[in-house]
mmCIF file of C-alpha atoms in Angstrom:
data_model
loop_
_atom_site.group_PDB
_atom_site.id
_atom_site.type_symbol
_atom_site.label_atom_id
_atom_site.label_comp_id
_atom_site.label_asym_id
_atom_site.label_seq_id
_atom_site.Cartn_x
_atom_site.Cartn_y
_atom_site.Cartn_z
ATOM 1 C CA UNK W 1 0.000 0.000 0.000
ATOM 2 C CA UNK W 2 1.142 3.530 -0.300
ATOM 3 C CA UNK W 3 1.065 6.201 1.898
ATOM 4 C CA UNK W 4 -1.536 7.710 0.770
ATOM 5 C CA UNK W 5 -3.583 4.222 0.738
ATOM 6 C CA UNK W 6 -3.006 3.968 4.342
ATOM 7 C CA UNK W 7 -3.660 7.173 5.617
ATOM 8 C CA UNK W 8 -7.426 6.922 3.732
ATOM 9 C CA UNK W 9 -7.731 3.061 5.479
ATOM 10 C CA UNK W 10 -6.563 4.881 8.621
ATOM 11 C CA UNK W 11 -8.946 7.845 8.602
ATOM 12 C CA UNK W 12 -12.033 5.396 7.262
ATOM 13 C CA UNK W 13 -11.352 3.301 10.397
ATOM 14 C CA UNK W 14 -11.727 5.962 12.519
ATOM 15 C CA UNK W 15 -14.610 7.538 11.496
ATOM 16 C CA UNK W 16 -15.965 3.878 11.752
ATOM 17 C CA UNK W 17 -15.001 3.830 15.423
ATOM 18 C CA UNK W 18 -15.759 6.925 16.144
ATOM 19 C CA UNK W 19 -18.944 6.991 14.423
ATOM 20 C CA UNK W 20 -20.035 3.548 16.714
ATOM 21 C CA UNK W 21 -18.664 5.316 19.702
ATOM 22 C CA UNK W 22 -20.960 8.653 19.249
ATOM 23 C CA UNK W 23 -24.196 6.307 18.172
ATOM 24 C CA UNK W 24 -23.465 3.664 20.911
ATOM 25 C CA UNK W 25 -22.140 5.610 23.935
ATOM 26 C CA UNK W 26 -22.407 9.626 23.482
ATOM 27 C CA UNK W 27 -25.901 9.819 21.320
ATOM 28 C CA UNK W 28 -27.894 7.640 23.760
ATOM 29 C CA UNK W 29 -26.328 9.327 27.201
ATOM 30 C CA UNK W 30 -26.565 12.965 25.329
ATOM 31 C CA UNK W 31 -30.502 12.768 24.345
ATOM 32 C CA UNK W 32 -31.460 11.882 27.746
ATOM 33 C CA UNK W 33 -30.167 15.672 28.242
ATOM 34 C CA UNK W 34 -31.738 19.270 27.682
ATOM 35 C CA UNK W 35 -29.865 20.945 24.662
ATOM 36 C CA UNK W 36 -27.907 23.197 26.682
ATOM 37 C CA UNK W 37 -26.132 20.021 28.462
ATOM 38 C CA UNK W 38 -26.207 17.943 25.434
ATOM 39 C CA UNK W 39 -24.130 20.261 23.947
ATOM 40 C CA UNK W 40 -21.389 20.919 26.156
ATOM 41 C CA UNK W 41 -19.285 17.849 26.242
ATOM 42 C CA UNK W 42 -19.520 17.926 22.574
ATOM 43 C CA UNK W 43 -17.775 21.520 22.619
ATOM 44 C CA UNK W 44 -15.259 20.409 25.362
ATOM 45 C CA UNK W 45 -13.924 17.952 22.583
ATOM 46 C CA UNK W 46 -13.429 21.350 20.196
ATOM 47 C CA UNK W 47 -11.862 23.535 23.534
ATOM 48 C CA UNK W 48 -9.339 21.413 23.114
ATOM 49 C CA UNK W 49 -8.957 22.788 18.785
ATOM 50 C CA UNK W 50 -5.843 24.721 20.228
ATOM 51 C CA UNK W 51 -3.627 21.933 19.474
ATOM 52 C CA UNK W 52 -3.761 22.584 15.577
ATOM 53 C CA UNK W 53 -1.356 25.265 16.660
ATOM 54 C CA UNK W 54 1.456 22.283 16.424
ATOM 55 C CA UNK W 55 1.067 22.783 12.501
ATOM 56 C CA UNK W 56 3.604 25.638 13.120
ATOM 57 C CA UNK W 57 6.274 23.786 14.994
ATOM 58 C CA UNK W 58 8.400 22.765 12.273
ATOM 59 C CA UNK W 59 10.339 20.123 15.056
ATOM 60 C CA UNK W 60 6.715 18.441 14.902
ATOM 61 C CA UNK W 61 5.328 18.710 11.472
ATOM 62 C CA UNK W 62 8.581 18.998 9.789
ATOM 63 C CA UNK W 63 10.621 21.817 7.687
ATOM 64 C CA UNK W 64 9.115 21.241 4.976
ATOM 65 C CA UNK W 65 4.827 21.787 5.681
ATOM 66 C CA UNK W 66 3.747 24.707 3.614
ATOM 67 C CA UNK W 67 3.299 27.833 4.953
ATOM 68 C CA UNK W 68 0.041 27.943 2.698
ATOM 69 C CA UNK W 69 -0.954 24.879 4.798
ATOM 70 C CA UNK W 70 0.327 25.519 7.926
ATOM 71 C CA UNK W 71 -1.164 28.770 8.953
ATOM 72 C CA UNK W 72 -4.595 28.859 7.749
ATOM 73 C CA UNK W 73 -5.264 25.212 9.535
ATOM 74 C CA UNK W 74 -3.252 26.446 12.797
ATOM 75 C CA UNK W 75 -5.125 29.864 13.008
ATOM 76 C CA UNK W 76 -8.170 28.304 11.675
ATOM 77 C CA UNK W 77 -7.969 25.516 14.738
ATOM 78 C CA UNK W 78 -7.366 28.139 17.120
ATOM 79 C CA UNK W 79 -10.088 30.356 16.243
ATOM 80 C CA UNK W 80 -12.468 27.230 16.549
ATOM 81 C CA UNK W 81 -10.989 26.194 20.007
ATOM 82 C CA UNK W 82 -11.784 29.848 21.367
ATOM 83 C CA UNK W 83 -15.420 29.770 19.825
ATOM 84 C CA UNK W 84 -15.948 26.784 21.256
ATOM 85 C CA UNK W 85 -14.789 27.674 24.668
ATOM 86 C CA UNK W 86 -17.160 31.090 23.892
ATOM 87 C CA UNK W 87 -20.056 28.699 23.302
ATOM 88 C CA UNK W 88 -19.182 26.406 26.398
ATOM 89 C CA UNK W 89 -19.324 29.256 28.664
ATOM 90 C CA UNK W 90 -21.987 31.226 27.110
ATOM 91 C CA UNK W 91 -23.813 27.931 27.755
ATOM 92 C CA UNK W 92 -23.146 27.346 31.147
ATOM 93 C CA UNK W 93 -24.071 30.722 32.052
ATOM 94 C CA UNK W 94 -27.086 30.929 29.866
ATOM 95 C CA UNK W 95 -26.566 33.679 28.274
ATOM 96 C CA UNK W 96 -29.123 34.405 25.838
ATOM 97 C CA UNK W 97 -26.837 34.317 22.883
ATOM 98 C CA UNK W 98 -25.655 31.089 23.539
ATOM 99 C CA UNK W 99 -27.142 28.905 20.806
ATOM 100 C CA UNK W 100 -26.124 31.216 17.984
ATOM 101 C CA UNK W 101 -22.564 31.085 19.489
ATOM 102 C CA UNK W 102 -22.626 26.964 18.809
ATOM 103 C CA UNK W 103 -24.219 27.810 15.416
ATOM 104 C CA UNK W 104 -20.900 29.526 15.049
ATOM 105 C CA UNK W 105 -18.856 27.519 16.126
ATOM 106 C CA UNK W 106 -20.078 25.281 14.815
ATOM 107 C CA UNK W 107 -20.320 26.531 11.000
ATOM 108 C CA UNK W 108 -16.531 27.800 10.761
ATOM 109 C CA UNK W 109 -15.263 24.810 13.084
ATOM 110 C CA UNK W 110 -16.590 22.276 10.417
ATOM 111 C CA UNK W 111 -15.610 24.666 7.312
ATOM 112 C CA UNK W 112 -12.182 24.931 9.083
ATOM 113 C CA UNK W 113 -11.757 21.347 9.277
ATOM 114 C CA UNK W 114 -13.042 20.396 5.747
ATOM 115 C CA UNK W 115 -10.653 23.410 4.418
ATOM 116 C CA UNK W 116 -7.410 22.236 6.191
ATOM 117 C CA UNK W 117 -7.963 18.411 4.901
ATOM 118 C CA UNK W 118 -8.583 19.296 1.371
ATOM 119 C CA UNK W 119 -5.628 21.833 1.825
ATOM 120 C CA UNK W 120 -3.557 18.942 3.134
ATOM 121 C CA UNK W 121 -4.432 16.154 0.640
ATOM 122 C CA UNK W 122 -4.086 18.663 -2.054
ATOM 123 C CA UNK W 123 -0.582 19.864 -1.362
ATOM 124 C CA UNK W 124 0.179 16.146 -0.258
ATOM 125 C CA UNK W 125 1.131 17.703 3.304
ATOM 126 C CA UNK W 126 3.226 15.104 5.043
ATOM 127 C CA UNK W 127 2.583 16.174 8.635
ATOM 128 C CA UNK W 128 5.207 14.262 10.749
ATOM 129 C CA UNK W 129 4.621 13.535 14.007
ATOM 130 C CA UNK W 130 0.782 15.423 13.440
ATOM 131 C CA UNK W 131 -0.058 13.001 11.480
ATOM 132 C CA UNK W 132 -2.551 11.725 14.036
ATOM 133 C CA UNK W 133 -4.318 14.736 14.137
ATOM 134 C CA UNK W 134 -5.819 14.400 10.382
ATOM 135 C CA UNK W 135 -6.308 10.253 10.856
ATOM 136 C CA UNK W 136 -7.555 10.110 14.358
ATOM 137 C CA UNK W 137 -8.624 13.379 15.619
ATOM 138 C CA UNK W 138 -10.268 14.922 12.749
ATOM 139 C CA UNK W 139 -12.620 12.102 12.179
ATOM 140 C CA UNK W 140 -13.703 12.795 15.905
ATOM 141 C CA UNK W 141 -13.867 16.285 15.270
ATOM 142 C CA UNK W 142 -15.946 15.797 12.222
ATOM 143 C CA UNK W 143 -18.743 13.317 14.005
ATOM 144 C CA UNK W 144 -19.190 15.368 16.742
ATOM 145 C CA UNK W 145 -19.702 18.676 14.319
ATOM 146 C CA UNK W 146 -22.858 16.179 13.142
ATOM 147 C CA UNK W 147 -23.956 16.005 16.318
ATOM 148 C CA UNK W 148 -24.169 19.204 17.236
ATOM 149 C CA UNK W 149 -25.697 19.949 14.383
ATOM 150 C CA UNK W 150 -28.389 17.412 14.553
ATOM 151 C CA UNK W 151 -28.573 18.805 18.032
ATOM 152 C CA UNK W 152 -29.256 22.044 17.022
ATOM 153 C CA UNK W 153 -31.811 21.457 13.822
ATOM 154 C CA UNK W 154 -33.608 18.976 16.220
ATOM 155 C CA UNK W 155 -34.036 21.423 19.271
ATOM 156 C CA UNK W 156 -33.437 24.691 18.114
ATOM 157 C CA UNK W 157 -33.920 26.279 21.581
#
């Protein structure tokens, strides 16, 4: 197999295990909830978006990640990560802007993600010792975006 051919296996399995993990576990434990609460351990996940930052640490990623990669996915992470800790708070202290923070989040978190892994495959970005973030954290990432939008289109306030 080629690299490529593995990293697609890889990130197929995971949304595969991650998707049975978020309908088995999460889904079931998360409806019982109102939306407020349902929503918040999904957006702990993203709080945590700050890590895309490594894509600028050439030590991790490598010398020779683009900078036309590098930047828009790290910024893009980190401006996710802070919405998402926006939205977390905003729900916990239910604030009446709250749900229209996780619609934002929520939109440019999932844009953000599709952008940087069509960025990546396109340049052929060979990511180092990141490369778990693309085929085992991003498929997480993804599912959960789902769910929050399901979430939100299902139970609107």
């Amino acid at each position: 197999m080629t690299s490529l051919q593995i990293f697609g296996l890889q990130v197929a399995l995971s949304f595969v295990v991650w998707g049975v993990v978020a309908a088995w576990y999460v889904a079931p434990r998360l409806a019982a909830l109102p939306l407020a609460s349902a929503l918040q351990p999904l957006l702990v996940l993203h709080a945590f978006r700050h890590v895309g930052m490594v894509f600028l640490v050439p030590t991790v990623v490598g010398p020779s990640v683009p900078a036309s990669f590098a930047v828009p996915a790290a910024y893009g992470d980190l401006l996710a990560g802070l919405l998402a800790l926006a939205a977390l708070v905003a729900l916990r202290g239910r604030w009446p802007i709250a749900i229209a923070t996780v619609w934002l989040f929520n939109v440019l978190g999932l844009l953000d993600l599709i952008n940087a892994f069509y960025q990546g495959i396109s340049a052929q970005v060979e990511l180092g010792a990141a490369y778990y973030i693309p085929s085992v954290v991003v498929p997480a990432l993804a599912i959960s975006h789902v769910m929050i939008f399901r979430m939100l289109i299902r139970h609107p306030r």
